[in-house]
PDB file of C-alpha atoms in Angstrom:
ATOM      1  CA  UNK A 197      70.717 -46.220 113.354  1.00  0.00           C
ATOM      2  CA  UNK A 198      71.161 -46.506 109.624  1.00  0.00           C
ATOM      3  CA  UNK A 199      71.523 -49.972 108.194  1.00  0.00           C
ATOM      4  CA  UNK A 200      75.148 -50.841 107.469  1.00  0.00           C
ATOM      5  CA  UNK A 201      74.851 -54.374 106.094  1.00  0.00           C
ATOM      6  CA  UNK A 202      72.674 -55.897 103.415  1.00  0.00           C
ATOM      7  CA  UNK A 203      68.979 -55.761 104.333  1.00  0.00           C
ATOM      8  CA  UNK A 204      67.609 -58.779 106.202  1.00  0.00           C
ATOM      9  CA  UNK A 205      64.680 -60.728 104.859  1.00  0.00           C
ATOM     10  CA  UNK A 206      61.406 -59.368 106.288  1.00  0.00           C
ATOM     11  CA  UNK A 207      59.818 -61.571 108.948  1.00  0.00           C
ATOM     12  CA  UNK A 208      57.348 -64.011 107.285  1.00  0.00           C
ATOM     13  CA  UNK A 209      54.396 -63.117 109.513  1.00  0.00           C
ATOM     14  CA  UNK A 210      51.771 -64.935 107.465  1.00  0.00           C
ATOM     15  CA  UNK A 211      53.717 -68.200 107.528  1.00  0.00           C
ATOM     16  CA  UNK A 212      54.447 -67.828 111.264  1.00  0.00           C
ATOM     17  CA  UNK A 213      50.805 -67.124 112.007  1.00  0.00           C
ATOM     18  CA  UNK A 214      49.646 -70.130 109.964  1.00  0.00           C
ATOM     19  CA  UNK A 215      51.981 -72.443 111.829  1.00  0.00           C
ATOM     20  CA  UNK A 216      51.066 -70.915 115.202  1.00  0.00           C
ATOM     21  CA  UNK A 217      47.366 -71.610 114.689  1.00  0.00           C
ATOM     22  CA  UNK A 218      48.046 -75.017 113.157  1.00  0.00           C
ATOM     23  CA  UNK A 219      49.877 -75.888 116.378  1.00  0.00           C
ATOM     24  CA  UNK A 220      46.698 -74.959 118.240  1.00  0.00           C
ATOM     25  CA  UNK A 221      44.770 -77.299 115.941  1.00  0.00           C
ATOM     26  CA  UNK A 222      42.280 -74.709 114.700  1.00  0.00           C
ATOM     27  CA  UNK A 223      40.307 -76.261 111.882  1.00  0.00           C
ATOM     28  CA  UNK A 224      39.949 -73.045 109.845  1.00  0.00           C
ATOM     29  CA  UNK A 225      43.053 -71.247 108.591  1.00  0.00           C
ATOM     30  CA  UNK A 226      43.187 -67.481 109.014  1.00  0.00           C
ATOM     31  CA  UNK A 227      42.277 -65.639 105.811  1.00  0.00           C
ATOM     32  CA  UNK A 228      44.101 -62.375 105.226  1.00  0.00           C
ATOM     33  CA  UNK A 229      42.502 -59.620 103.203  1.00  0.00           C
ATOM     34  CA  UNK A 230      43.539 -59.768  99.556  1.00  0.00           C
ATOM     35  CA  UNK A 231      42.551 -57.488  96.685  1.00  0.00           C
ATOM     36  CA  UNK A 232      43.618 -58.343  93.116  1.00  0.00           C
ATOM     37  CA  UNK A 233      42.670 -54.816  92.052  1.00  0.00           C
ATOM     38  CA  UNK A 234      44.129 -51.954  94.102  1.00  0.00           C
ATOM     39  CA  UNK A 235      42.723 -48.438  93.679  1.00  0.00           C
ATOM     40  CA  UNK A 236      45.032 -45.456  93.416  1.00  0.00           C
ATOM     41  CA  UNK A 237      43.987 -41.862  93.993  1.00  0.00           C
ATOM     42  CA  UNK A 238      46.664 -39.314  93.023  1.00  0.00           C
ATOM     43  CA  UNK A 239      47.277 -36.306  95.253  1.00  0.00           C
ATOM     44  CA  UNK A 240      44.894 -33.536  94.313  1.00  0.00           C
ATOM     45  CA  UNK A 241      46.989 -30.747  95.766  1.00  0.00           C
ATOM     46  CA  UNK A 242      50.473 -30.288  97.192  1.00  0.00           C
ATOM     47  CA  UNK A 243      51.227 -31.642 100.675  1.00  0.00           C
ATOM     48  CA  UNK A 244      51.974 -28.087 101.802  1.00  0.00           C
ATOM     49  CA  UNK A 245      48.302 -27.167 101.500  1.00  0.00           C
ATOM     50  CA  UNK A 246      46.777 -30.579 102.334  1.00  0.00           C
ATOM     51  CA  UNK A 247      44.997 -31.606 105.527  1.00  0.00           C
ATOM     52  CA  UNK A 248      46.029 -35.019 106.826  1.00  0.00           C
ATOM     53  CA  UNK A 249      44.104 -37.489 108.987  1.00  0.00           C
ATOM     54  CA  UNK A 250      46.013 -39.967 111.154  1.00  0.00           C
ATOM     55  CA  UNK A 251      44.520 -43.436 111.629  1.00  0.00           C
ATOM     56  CA  UNK A 252      45.744 -46.031 114.120  1.00  0.00           C
ATOM     57  CA  UNK A 253      44.749 -49.563 115.096  1.00  0.00           C
ATOM     58  CA  UNK A 254      45.401 -48.731 118.752  1.00  0.00           C
ATOM     59  CA  UNK A 255      42.474 -47.803 120.985  1.00  0.00           C
ATOM     60  CA  UNK A 256      41.519 -44.798 123.129  1.00  0.00           C
ATOM     61  CA  UNK A 257      40.863 -47.116 126.052  1.00  0.00           C
ATOM     62  CA  UNK A 258      42.178 -50.394 127.381  1.00  0.00           C
ATOM     63  CA  UNK A 259      40.309 -53.418 126.027  1.00  0.00           C
ATOM     64  CA  UNK A 260      40.331 -57.133 126.585  1.00  0.00           C
ATOM     65  CA  UNK A 261      40.323 -59.415 123.539  1.00  0.00           C
ATOM     66  CA  UNK A 262      36.618 -60.066 124.136  1.00  0.00           C
ATOM     67  CA  UNK A 263      35.476 -56.424 124.288  1.00  0.00           C
ATOM     68  CA  UNK A 264      33.654 -55.055 121.232  1.00  0.00           C
ATOM     69  CA  UNK A 265      35.684 -52.912 118.867  1.00  0.00           C
ATOM     70  CA  UNK A 266      34.230 -49.935 117.038  1.00  0.00           C
ATOM     71  CA  UNK A 267      35.410 -46.799 115.260  1.00  0.00           C
ATOM     72  CA  UNK A 268      36.360 -44.103 117.752  1.00  0.00           C
ATOM     73  CA  UNK A 269      37.935 -40.690 117.252  1.00  0.00           C
ATOM     74  CA  UNK A 270      40.024 -38.369 119.385  1.00  0.00           C
ATOM     75  CA  UNK A 271      41.209 -34.776 119.219  1.00  0.00           C
ATOM     76  CA  UNK A 272      44.528 -33.916 117.601  1.00  0.00           C
ATOM     77  CA  UNK A 273      44.404 -30.522 119.331  1.00  0.00           C
ATOM     78  CA  UNK A 274      44.571 -32.232 122.713  1.00  0.00           C
ATOM     79  CA  UNK A 275      45.891 -35.698 121.854  1.00  0.00           C
ATOM     80  CA  UNK A 276      45.961 -38.476 124.438  1.00  0.00           C
ATOM     81  CA  UNK A 277      49.124 -39.115 126.384  1.00  0.00           C
ATOM     82  CA  UNK A 278      48.946 -42.770 125.370  1.00  0.00           C
ATOM     83  CA  UNK A 279      46.833 -45.267 123.457  1.00  0.00           C
ATOM     84  CA  UNK A 280      46.141 -48.933 124.142  1.00  0.00           C
ATOM     85  CA  UNK A 281      46.666 -52.148 122.212  1.00  0.00           C
ATOM     86  CA  UNK A 282      47.073 -54.941 124.733  1.00  0.00           C
ATOM     87  CA  UNK A 283      44.363 -56.844 122.885  1.00  0.00           C
ATOM     88  CA  UNK A 284      46.202 -56.751 119.538  1.00  0.00           C
ATOM     89  CA  UNK A 285      48.973 -58.984 118.208  1.00  0.00           C
ATOM     90  CA  UNK A 286      52.333 -57.207 118.217  1.00  0.00           C
ATOM     91  CA  UNK A 287      55.775 -58.106 119.511  1.00  0.00           C
ATOM     92  CA  UNK A 288      55.282 -57.637 123.244  1.00  0.00           C
ATOM     93  CA  UNK A 289      58.592 -59.378 123.967  1.00  0.00           C
ATOM     94  CA  UNK A 290      60.731 -57.139 121.769  1.00  0.00           C
ATOM     95  CA  UNK A 291      59.225 -53.733 122.484  1.00  0.00           C
ATOM     96  CA  UNK A 292      56.562 -51.675 124.287  1.00  0.00           C
ATOM     97  CA  UNK A 293      54.071 -48.858 123.686  1.00  0.00           C
ATOM     98  CA  UNK A 294      55.286 -46.437 126.364  1.00  0.00           C
ATOM     99  CA  UNK A 295      56.379 -43.892 123.730  1.00  0.00           C
ATOM    100  CA  UNK A 296      53.234 -42.735 121.905  1.00  0.00           C
ATOM    101  CA  UNK A 297      55.155 -41.327 118.936  1.00  0.00           C
ATOM    102  CA  UNK A 298      56.769 -44.680 118.168  1.00  0.00           C
ATOM    103  CA  UNK A 299      53.384 -45.863 116.826  1.00  0.00           C
ATOM    104  CA  UNK A 300      51.233 -42.721 116.671  1.00  0.00           C
ATOM    105  CA  UNK A 301      53.408 -39.923 115.232  1.00  0.00           C
ATOM    106  CA  UNK A 302      51.221 -37.026 116.297  1.00  0.00           C
ATOM    107  CA  UNK A 303      54.020 -34.740 117.532  1.00  0.00           C
ATOM    108  CA  UNK A 304      56.089 -35.380 114.407  1.00  0.00           C
ATOM    109  CA  UNK A 305      53.145 -34.528 112.171  1.00  0.00           C
ATOM    110  CA  UNK A 306      52.641 -31.287 114.104  1.00  0.00           C
ATOM    111  CA  UNK A 307      56.331 -30.501 113.608  1.00  0.00           C
ATOM    112  CA  UNK A 308      55.957 -31.205 109.876  1.00  0.00           C
ATOM    113  CA  UNK A 309      53.029 -28.767 109.790  1.00  0.00           C
ATOM    114  CA  UNK A 310      55.110 -26.170 111.671  1.00  0.00           C
ATOM    115  CA  UNK A 311      57.948 -26.651 109.173  1.00  0.00           C
ATOM    116  CA  UNK A 312      55.587 -26.004 106.253  1.00  0.00           C
ATOM    117  CA  UNK A 313      56.016 -29.496 104.737  1.00  0.00           C
ATOM    118  CA  UNK A 314      52.403 -30.411 105.530  1.00  0.00           C
ATOM    119  CA  UNK A 315      49.392 -28.099 105.328  1.00  0.00           C
ATOM    120  CA  UNK A 316      47.581 -29.168 108.459  1.00  0.00           C
ATOM    121  CA  UNK A 317      46.224 -31.922 110.653  1.00  0.00           C
ATOM    122  CA  UNK A 318      42.544 -32.799 110.792  1.00  0.00           C
ATOM    123  CA  UNK A 319      40.964 -31.975 114.136  1.00  0.00           C
ATOM    124  CA  UNK A 320      40.215 -35.634 114.735  1.00  0.00           C
ATOM    125  CA  UNK A 321      42.295 -38.777 114.496  1.00  0.00           C
ATOM    126  CA  UNK A 322      40.615 -42.170 114.199  1.00  0.00           C
ATOM    127  CA  UNK A 323      41.021 -45.568 115.813  1.00  0.00           C
ATOM    128  CA  UNK A 324      40.244 -48.296 113.279  1.00  0.00           C
ATOM    129  CA  UNK A 325      38.940 -51.496 114.859  1.00  0.00           C
ATOM    130  CA  UNK A 326      40.739 -54.561 113.564  1.00  0.00           C
ATOM    131  CA  UNK A 327      38.215 -57.286 112.949  1.00  0.00           C
ATOM    132  CA  UNK A 328      38.254 -60.934 111.975  1.00  0.00           C
ATOM    133  CA  UNK A 329      35.332 -60.025 109.737  1.00  0.00           C
ATOM    134  CA  UNK A 330      36.464 -58.405 106.489  1.00  0.00           C
ATOM    135  CA  UNK A 331      32.811 -57.734 105.772  1.00  0.00           C
ATOM    136  CA  UNK A 332      32.574 -55.570 108.900  1.00  0.00           C
ATOM    137  CA  UNK A 333      35.701 -53.651 107.905  1.00  0.00           C
ATOM    138  CA  UNK A 334      34.485 -53.074 104.342  1.00  0.00           C
ATOM    139  CA  UNK A 335      30.798 -52.444 104.968  1.00  0.00           C
ATOM    140  CA  UNK A 336      30.809 -50.667 108.327  1.00  0.00           C
ATOM    141  CA  UNK A 337      34.125 -49.485 109.755  1.00  0.00           C
ATOM    142  CA  UNK A 338      35.960 -48.165 106.681  1.00  0.00           C
ATOM    143  CA  UNK A 339      32.942 -46.200 105.364  1.00  0.00           C
ATOM    144  CA  UNK A 340      32.436 -44.659 108.807  1.00  0.00           C
ATOM    145  CA  UNK A 341      36.079 -43.511 108.963  1.00  0.00           C
ATOM    146  CA  UNK A 342      35.817 -42.126 105.413  1.00  0.00           C
ATOM    147  CA  UNK A 343      32.629 -40.252 106.400  1.00  0.00           C
ATOM    148  CA  UNK A 344      34.393 -38.679 109.400  1.00  0.00           C
ATOM    149  CA  UNK A 345      37.413 -37.731 107.275  1.00  0.00           C
ATOM    150  CA  UNK A 346      35.182 -36.016 104.711  1.00  0.00           C
ATOM    151  CA  UNK A 347      33.341 -34.215 107.492  1.00  0.00           C
ATOM    152  CA  UNK A 348      36.697 -32.852 108.662  1.00  0.00           C
ATOM    153  CA  UNK A 349      37.823 -31.680 105.212  1.00  0.00           C
ATOM    154  CA  UNK A 350      40.614 -34.248 104.999  1.00  0.00           C
ATOM    155  CA  UNK A 351      42.715 -34.429 101.802  1.00  0.00           C
ATOM    156  CA  UNK A 352      45.179 -37.225 102.620  1.00  0.00           C
ATOM    157  CA  UNK A 353      45.433 -40.090 105.117  1.00  0.00           C
ATOM    158  CA  UNK A 354      48.306 -41.709 107.004  1.00  0.00           C
ATOM    159  CA  UNK A 355      47.421 -45.157 108.354  1.00  0.00           C
ATOM    160  CA  UNK A 356      49.731 -46.590 110.994  1.00  0.00           C
ATOM    161  CA  UNK A 357      48.772 -50.144 111.984  1.00  0.00           C
ATOM    162  CA  UNK A 358      50.627 -51.685 114.888  1.00  0.00           C
TER     163      UNK A 358
ATOM    164  CA  UNK B 238      41.199 -40.207  99.127  1.00  0.00           C
ATOM    165  CA  UNK B 239      45.007 -40.615  98.789  1.00  0.00           C
ATOM    166  CA  UNK B 240      46.434 -42.848 101.530  1.00  0.00           C
ATOM    167  CA  UNK B 241      49.776 -44.194 102.698  1.00  0.00           C
ATOM    168  CA  UNK B 242      50.367 -47.043 105.160  1.00  0.00           C
ATOM    169  CA  UNK B 243      53.339 -46.922 107.517  1.00  0.00           C
ATOM    170  CA  UNK B 244      53.859 -50.427 108.847  1.00  0.00           C
ATOM    171  CA  UNK B 245      56.181 -53.314 109.647  1.00  0.00           C
ATOM    172  CA  UNK B 246      54.400 -56.439 108.366  1.00  0.00           C
ATOM    173  CA  UNK B 247      55.530 -56.372 104.750  1.00  0.00           C
ATOM    174  CA  UNK B 248      54.035 -59.695 103.663  1.00  0.00           C
ATOM    175  CA  UNK B 249      50.618 -58.966 105.182  1.00  0.00           C
ATOM    176  CA  UNK B 250      50.320 -55.472 103.680  1.00  0.00           C
ATOM    177  CA  UNK B 251      51.558 -56.523 100.232  1.00  0.00           C
ATOM    178  CA  UNK B 252      49.298 -59.585 100.228  1.00  0.00           C
ATOM    179  CA  UNK B 253      46.357 -57.274 100.913  1.00  0.00           C
ATOM    180  CA  UNK B 254      47.412 -54.809  98.227  1.00  0.00           C
ATOM    181  CA  UNK B 255      47.493 -51.094  99.077  1.00  0.00           C
ATOM    182  CA  UNK B 256      48.141 -47.912  97.084  1.00  0.00           C
ATOM    183  CA  UNK B 257      51.253 -46.731  98.965  1.00  0.00           C
ATOM    184  CA  UNK B 258      53.291 -48.469 101.656  1.00  0.00           C
ATOM    185  CA  UNK B 259      56.306 -47.332 103.667  1.00  0.00           C
ATOM    186  CA  UNK B 260      57.823 -50.484 105.162  1.00  0.00           C
ATOM    187  CA  UNK B 261      59.888 -50.167 108.335  1.00  0.00           C
ATOM    188  CA  UNK B 262      61.668 -53.421 109.186  1.00  0.00           C
ATOM    189  CA  UNK B 263      61.010 -53.289 112.937  1.00  0.00           C
ATOM    190  CA  UNK B 264      59.301 -55.566 115.460  1.00  0.00           C
ATOM    191  CA  UNK B 265      55.513 -55.191 115.278  1.00  0.00           C
ATOM    192  CA  UNK B 266      54.419 -52.381 117.604  1.00  0.00           C
ATOM    193  CA  UNK B 267      56.654 -49.403 116.759  1.00  0.00           C
ATOM    194  CA  UNK B 268      56.370 -48.794 112.998  1.00  0.00           C
ATOM    195  CA  UNK B 269      57.450 -45.146 113.376  1.00  0.00           C
ATOM    196  CA  UNK B 270      60.804 -45.945 114.980  1.00  0.00           C
ATOM    197  CA  UNK B 271      62.444 -47.124 118.157  1.00  0.00           C
ATOM    198  CA  UNK B 272      60.895 -45.693 121.334  1.00  0.00           C
ATOM    199  CA  UNK B 273      62.238 -42.273 122.360  1.00  0.00           C
ATOM    200  CA  UNK B 274      64.354 -41.860 119.202  1.00  0.00           C
ATOM    201  CA  UNK B 275      62.616 -38.683 118.097  1.00  0.00           C
ATOM    202  CA  UNK B 276      65.010 -37.985 115.223  1.00  0.00           C
ATOM    203  CA  UNK B 277      64.383 -41.410 113.687  1.00  0.00           C
ATOM    204  CA  UNK B 278      60.626 -41.156 114.189  1.00  0.00           C
ATOM    205  CA  UNK B 279      60.479 -37.668 112.666  1.00  0.00           C
ATOM    206  CA  UNK B 280      62.504 -38.781 109.639  1.00  0.00           C
ATOM    207  CA  UNK B 281      60.292 -41.832 109.094  1.00  0.00           C
ATOM    208  CA  UNK B 282      57.105 -39.771 109.396  1.00  0.00           C
ATOM    209  CA  UNK B 283      58.514 -37.364 106.800  1.00  0.00           C
ATOM    210  CA  UNK B 284      59.397 -40.304 104.574  1.00  0.00           C
ATOM    211  CA  UNK B 285      55.763 -41.452 104.709  1.00  0.00           C
ATOM    212  CA  UNK B 286      54.788 -38.029 103.338  1.00  0.00           C
ATOM    213  CA  UNK B 287      57.393 -38.425 100.591  1.00  0.00           C
ATOM    214  CA  UNK B 288      55.798 -41.737  99.607  1.00  0.00           C
ATOM    215  CA  UNK B 289      52.387 -40.064  99.471  1.00  0.00           C
ATOM    216  CA  UNK B 290      53.856 -37.378  97.276  1.00  0.00           C
ATOM    217  CA  UNK B 291      55.910 -39.469  94.854  1.00  0.00           C
ATOM    218  CA  UNK B 292      53.978 -42.675  94.187  1.00  0.00           C
ATOM    219  CA  UNK B 293      52.377 -42.729  90.747  1.00  0.00           C
ATOM    220  CA  UNK B 294      50.852 -46.217  90.677  1.00  0.00           C
ATOM    221  CA  UNK B 295      49.302 -48.612  93.239  1.00  0.00           C
ATOM    222  CA  UNK B 296      51.280 -51.255  95.192  1.00  0.00           C
ATOM    223  CA  UNK B 297      54.063 -48.703  95.593  1.00  0.00           C
ATOM    224  CA  UNK B 298      56.328 -49.970  98.420  1.00  0.00           C
ATOM    225  CA  UNK B 299      59.310 -48.087  99.832  1.00  0.00           C
ATOM    226  CA  UNK B 300      61.550 -49.618 102.515  1.00  0.00           C
ATOM    227  CA  UNK B 301      63.072 -47.254 105.057  1.00  0.00           C
ATOM    228  CA  UNK B 302      66.834 -47.536 105.601  1.00  0.00           C
ATOM    229  CA  UNK B 303      66.501 -47.458 109.373  1.00  0.00           C
ATOM    230  CA  UNK B 304      67.373 -50.549 111.390  1.00  0.00           C
ATOM    231  CA  UNK B 305      66.085 -51.572 114.811  1.00  0.00           C
ATOM    232  CA  UNK B 306      69.682 -51.933 116.012  1.00  0.00           C
ATOM    233  CA  UNK B 307      72.331 -54.550 116.579  1.00  0.00           C
ATOM    234  CA  UNK B 308      70.084 -57.005 118.409  1.00  0.00           C
ATOM    235  CA  UNK B 309      68.073 -58.691 115.652  1.00  0.00           C
ATOM    236  CA  UNK B 310      66.873 -61.606 117.809  1.00  0.00           C
ATOM    237  CA  UNK B 311      63.272 -60.322 117.567  1.00  0.00           C
ATOM    238  CA  UNK B 312      63.162 -61.634 113.982  1.00  0.00           C
ATOM    239  CA  UNK B 313      63.267 -65.223 115.190  1.00  0.00           C
ATOM    240  CA  UNK B 314      61.135 -64.861 118.295  1.00  0.00           C
ATOM    241  CA  UNK B 315      57.725 -63.664 117.177  1.00  0.00           C
ATOM    242  CA  UNK B 316      55.100 -66.440 117.006  1.00  0.00           C
ATOM    243  CA  UNK B 317      57.832 -68.980 116.404  1.00  0.00           C
ATOM    244  CA  UNK B 318      56.654 -72.533 117.054  1.00  0.00           C
ATOM    245  CA  UNK B 319      59.382 -74.766 118.448  1.00  0.00           C
ATOM    246  CA  UNK B 320      59.175 -78.445 119.314  1.00  0.00           C
ATOM    247  CA  UNK B 321      58.907 -77.778 123.033  1.00  0.00           C
ATOM    248  CA  UNK B 322      55.905 -75.459 122.434  1.00  0.00           C
ATOM    249  CA  UNK B 323      53.718 -78.116 120.809  1.00  0.00           C
ATOM    250  CA  UNK B 324      51.950 -79.376 123.934  1.00  0.00           C
ATOM    251  CA  UNK B 325      51.448 -75.880 125.350  1.00  0.00           C
ATOM    252  CA  UNK B 326      49.952 -74.577 122.082  1.00  0.00           C
ATOM    253  CA  UNK B 327      47.676 -77.591 121.663  1.00  0.00           C
ATOM    254  CA  UNK B 328      46.326 -76.943 125.165  1.00  0.00           C
ATOM    255  CA  UNK B 329      45.962 -73.218 124.443  1.00  0.00           C
ATOM    256  CA  UNK B 330      43.957 -74.058 121.319  1.00  0.00           C
ATOM    257  CA  UNK B 331      41.615 -76.345 123.253  1.00  0.00           C
ATOM    258  CA  UNK B 332      41.101 -73.680 125.924  1.00  0.00           C
ATOM    259  CA  UNK B 333      40.409 -70.969 123.342  1.00  0.00           C
ATOM    260  CA  UNK B 334      37.874 -73.103 121.522  1.00  0.00           C
ATOM    261  CA  UNK B 335      36.005 -74.074 124.677  1.00  0.00           C
ATOM    262  CA  UNK B 336      35.949 -70.416 125.831  1.00  0.00           C
ATOM    263  CA  UNK B 337      34.509 -69.348 122.491  1.00  0.00           C
ATOM    264  CA  UNK B 338      31.886 -72.078 122.693  1.00  0.00           C
ATOM    265  CA  UNK B 339      30.857 -70.920 126.168  1.00  0.00           C
ATOM    266  CA  UNK B 340      30.623 -67.298 125.022  1.00  0.00           C
ATOM    267  CA  UNK B 341      28.745 -68.298 121.900  1.00  0.00           C
ATOM    268  CA  UNK B 342      26.146 -70.229 123.870  1.00  0.00           C
ATOM    269  CA  UNK B 343      25.824 -67.205 126.198  1.00  0.00           C
ATOM    270  CA  UNK B 344      25.230 -64.996 123.123  1.00  0.00           C
ATOM    271  CA  UNK B 345      28.473 -63.089 123.628  1.00  0.00           C
ATOM    272  CA  UNK B 346      30.461 -64.288 120.645  1.00  0.00           C
ATOM    273  CA  UNK B 347      32.695 -61.709 119.078  1.00  0.00           C
ATOM    274  CA  UNK B 348      33.812 -61.589 115.489  1.00  0.00           C
ATOM    275  CA  UNK B 349      37.461 -60.940 115.923  1.00  0.00           C
ATOM    276  CA  UNK B 350      40.975 -62.033 115.084  1.00  0.00           C
TER     277      UNK B 350
END
């Protein structure tokens, strides 16, 4: 449905999260990642001849909040029927993850390739572990995903966090 | 490598700072569109490619025109702390901290949000 009225104010998730953890009396406030300098890499070639990698924060398997999280990859040639994210924070009251393409647009990307808008999909997609530790994300997980993308000849990346 | 983020937490993504961001104003969980609405999801996925294509500078945010629908009550519900929740959340906090302490002393602590 297209929006008819004036846009609503986006939900203030950071403020809500602060208050939620304050109510639980945690002594340390959550620290969100913040980068004063943001890199920008222009497209090197047209989308029509570019290979795209899809990255999600969902998981290939069901996890509990206490299970370890690590970079995993799956096949885009035979994608999973569903992914899992019961251990992540998303609006479980308002919606659900029963429709894979509502959070992992694999079929739509294949259709965009078929239409000629996009050159191709990398053979692997990647599941990025969300971590409290920004050091782990920066030093371990992100470089590993970049390494796998380069191995697959990826030109561009679509990240879809839940 | 050129990247675009397709997501629904505008404040979190913009606070972080990213090269390109397509913001969909939906409940967290379905950034590509409402479940089973394939036309909406396809259009939004295509829009993410447009953002990849057209952005010239970092912190480039585009908001999709799509709406979740008439029922906007999700905006007020998520992680909202109301007066009646105070005791329950205080208890939840105590339980979480004591569980973490137990796991930590058993060497099973996990570095996670």
